[in-house]
JSON list of C-alpha atoms in Angstrom, two decimals:
[
{"chain": "Y", "resi": 1, "resn": "MET", "atom": "CA", "xyz": [-5.08, -16.71, 198.41]},
{"chain": "Y", "resi": 2, "resn": "SER", "atom": "CA", "xyz": [-7.08, -13.98, 200.02]},
{"chain": "Y", "resi": 3, "resn": "ALA", "atom": "CA", "xyz": [-9.65, -11.90, 198.18]},
{"chain": "Y", "resi": 4, "resn": "LEU", "atom": "CA", "xyz": [-7.48, -8.81, 198.60]},
{"chain": "Y", "resi": 5, "resn": "GLY", "atom": "CA", "xyz": [-4.54, -10.52, 196.89]},
{"chain": "Y", "resi": 6, "resn": "ARG", "atom": "CA", "xyz": [-6.74, -11.64, 193.98]},
{"chain": "Y", "resi": 7, "resn": "ASN", "atom": "CA", "xyz": [-8.13, -8.15, 193.52]},
{"chain": "Y", "resi": 8, "resn": "ILE", "atom": "CA", "xyz": [-4.65, -6.64, 193.52]},
{"chain": "Y", "resi": 9, "resn": "ARG", "atom": "CA", "xyz": [-3.36, -9.15, 190.96]},
{"chain": "Y", "resi": 10, "resn": "ARG", "atom": "CA", "xyz": [-6.42, -8.60, 188.77]},
{"chain": "Y", "resi": 11, "resn": "GLY", "atom": "CA", "xyz": [-6.06, -4.81, 189.00]},
{"chain": "Y", "resi": 12, "resn": "ILE", "atom": "CA", "xyz": [-2.40, -4.87, 188.00]},
{"chain": "Y", "resi": 13, "resn": "GLY", "atom": "CA", "xyz": [-3.11, -6.85, 184.83]},
{"chain": "Y", "resi": 14, "resn": "ASP", "atom": "CA", "xyz": [-6.16, -4.80, 183.85]},
{"chain": "Y", "resi": 15, "resn": "VAL", "atom": "CA", "xyz": [-5.24, -2.25, 181.16]},
{"chain": "Y", "resi": 16, "resn": "ARG", "atom": "CA", "xyz": [-8.71, -1.23, 180.05]},
{"chain": "Y", "resi": 17, "resn": "GLY", "atom": "CA", "xyz": [-9.08, 2.52, 179.84]},
{"chain": "Y", "resi": 18, "resn": "THR", "atom": "CA", "xyz": [-5.36, 3.20, 179.61]},
{"chain": "Y", "resi": 19, "resn": "THR", "atom": "CA", "xyz": [-5.56, 4.28, 175.99]},
{"chain": "Y", "resi": 20, "resn": "ALA", "atom": "CA", "xyz": [-8.28, 6.80, 176.76]},
{"chain": "Y", "resi": 21, "resn": "ILE", "atom": "CA", "xyz": [-6.19, 8.26, 179.57]},
{"chain": "Y", "resi": 22, "resn": "GLU", "atom": "CA", "xyz": [-3.10, 8.44, 177.34]},
{"chain": "Y", "resi": 23, "resn": "TYR", "atom": "CA", "xyz": [-5.09, 10.26, 174.64]},
{"chain": "Y", "resi": 24, "resn": "ALA", "atom": "CA", "xyz": [-6.48, 12.68, 177.21]},
{"chain": "Y", "resi": 25, "resn": "LEU", "atom": "CA", "xyz": [-2.98, 13.44, 178.51]},
{"chain": "Y", "resi": 26, "resn": "LEU", "atom": "CA", "xyz": [-1.71, 13.93, 174.97]},
{"chain": "Y", "resi": 27, "resn": "ALA", "atom": "CA", "xyz": [-4.58, 16.22, 174.10]},
{"chain": "Y", "resi": 28, "resn": "SER", "atom": "CA", "xyz": [-3.98, 18.31, 177.21]},
{"chain": "Y", "resi": 29, "resn": "LEU", "atom": "CA", "xyz": [-0.27, 18.67, 176.39]},
{"chain": "Y", "resi": 30, "resn": "ILE", "atom": "CA", "xyz": [-1.11, 19.79, 172.85]},
{"chain": "Y", "resi": 31, "resn": "ALA", "atom": "CA", "xyz": [-3.66, 22.28, 174.18]},
{"chain": "Y", "resi": 32, "resn": "MET", "atom": "CA", "xyz": [-1.13, 23.73, 176.64]},
{"chain": "Y", "resi": 33, "resn": "ALA", "atom": "CA", "xyz": [1.45, 24.13, 173.86]},
{"chain": "Y", "resi": 34, "resn": "MET", "atom": "CA", "xyz": [-1.11, 25.84, 171.64]},
{"chain": "Y", "resi": 35, "resn": "ILE", "atom": "CA", "xyz": [-2.17, 28.23, 174.40]},
{"chain": "Y", "resi": 36, "resn": "GLY", "atom": "CA", "xyz": [1.46, 29.09, 175.10]},
{"chain": "Y", "resi": 37, "resn": "GLY", "atom": "CA", "xyz": [2.17, 29.72, 171.43]},
{"chain": "Y", "resi": 38, "resn": "VAL", "atom": "CA", "xyz": [-0.89, 31.90, 170.94]},
{"chain": "Y", "resi": 39, "resn": "SER", "atom": "CA", "xyz": [-0.07, 33.86, 174.09]},
{"chain": "Y", "resi": 40, "resn": "ALA", "atom": "CA", "xyz": [3.51, 34.52, 173.01]},
{"chain": "Y", "resi": 41, "resn": "THR", "atom": "CA", "xyz": [2.42, 35.46, 169.50]},
{"chain": "Y", "resi": 42, "resn": "GLY", "atom": "CA", "xyz": [-0.29, 37.76, 170.80]},
{"chain": "Y", "resi": 43, "resn": "GLN", "atom": "CA", "xyz": [2.14, 39.62, 173.02]},
{"chain": "Y", "resi": 44, "resn": "SER", "atom": "CA", "xyz": [4.60, 40.00, 170.15]},
{"chain": "Y", "resi": 45, "resn": "ILE", "atom": "CA", "xyz": [1.92, 41.33, 167.80]},
{"chain": "Y", "resi": 46, "resn": "GLY", "atom": "CA", "xyz": [0.65, 43.67, 170.48]},
{"chain": "Y", "resi": 47, "resn": "GLY", "atom": "CA", "xyz": [4.14, 45.10, 170.93]},
{"chain": "Y", "resi": 48, "resn": "MET", "atom": "CA", "xyz": [4.59, 45.62, 167.19]},
{"chain": "Y", "resi": 49, "resn": "MET", "atom": "CA", "xyz": [1.18, 47.28, 166.84]},
{"chain": "Y", "resi": 50, "resn": "GLY", "atom": "CA", "xyz": [1.99, 49.62, 169.73]},
{"chain": "Y", "resi": 51, "resn": "SER", "atom": "CA", "xyz": [5.23, 50.60, 168.04]},
{"chain": "Y", "resi": 52, "resn": "VAL", "atom": "CA", "xyz": [3.50, 51.22, 164.70]},
{"chain": "Y", "resi": 53, "resn": "PHE", "atom": "CA", "xyz": [0.78, 53.33, 166.31]},
{"chain": "Y", "resi": 54, "resn": "ALA", "atom": "CA", "xyz": [3.40, 55.36, 168.19]},
{"chain": "Y", "resi": 55, "resn": "GLN", "atom": "CA", "xyz": [5.29, 56.06, 165.00]},
{"chain": "Y", "resi": 56, "resn": "ILE", "atom": "CA", "xyz": [2.13, 57.03, 163.15]},
{"chain": "Y", "resi": 57, "resn": "SER", "atom": "CA", "xyz": [1.15, 59.31, 166.00]},
{"chain": "Y", "resi": 58, "resn": "ALA", "atom": "CA", "xyz": [4.60, 60.92, 165.98]},
{"chain": "Y", "resi": 59, "resn": "VAL", "atom": "CA", "xyz": [4.44, 61.51, 162.24]},
{"chain": "Y", "resi": 60, "resn": "LEU", "atom": "CA", "xyz": [0.94, 63.01, 162.39]},
{"chain": "Y", "resi": 61, "resn": "SER", "atom": "CA", "xyz": [1.77, 65.29, 165.31]},
{"chain": "Y", "resi": 62, "resn": "SER", "atom": "CA", "xyz": [4.90, 66.64, 163.61]},
{"chain": "Y", "resi": 63, "resn": "GLU", "atom": "CA", "xyz": [2.99, 67.92, 160.59]}
]
């Protein structure tokens, strides 16, 4: 068997480092979900605060 064939067979059976890669992928997915959640929550809170400030401003200007 050629050296290339041996290297390919050895590389296919080698699973060292796979767990670290899987954990890194999982951590990146969790981080993306957290960023999306915080972004959506921040926009929602910003909209509510804008509405509250507009109502307060309307009440104060009518007096």
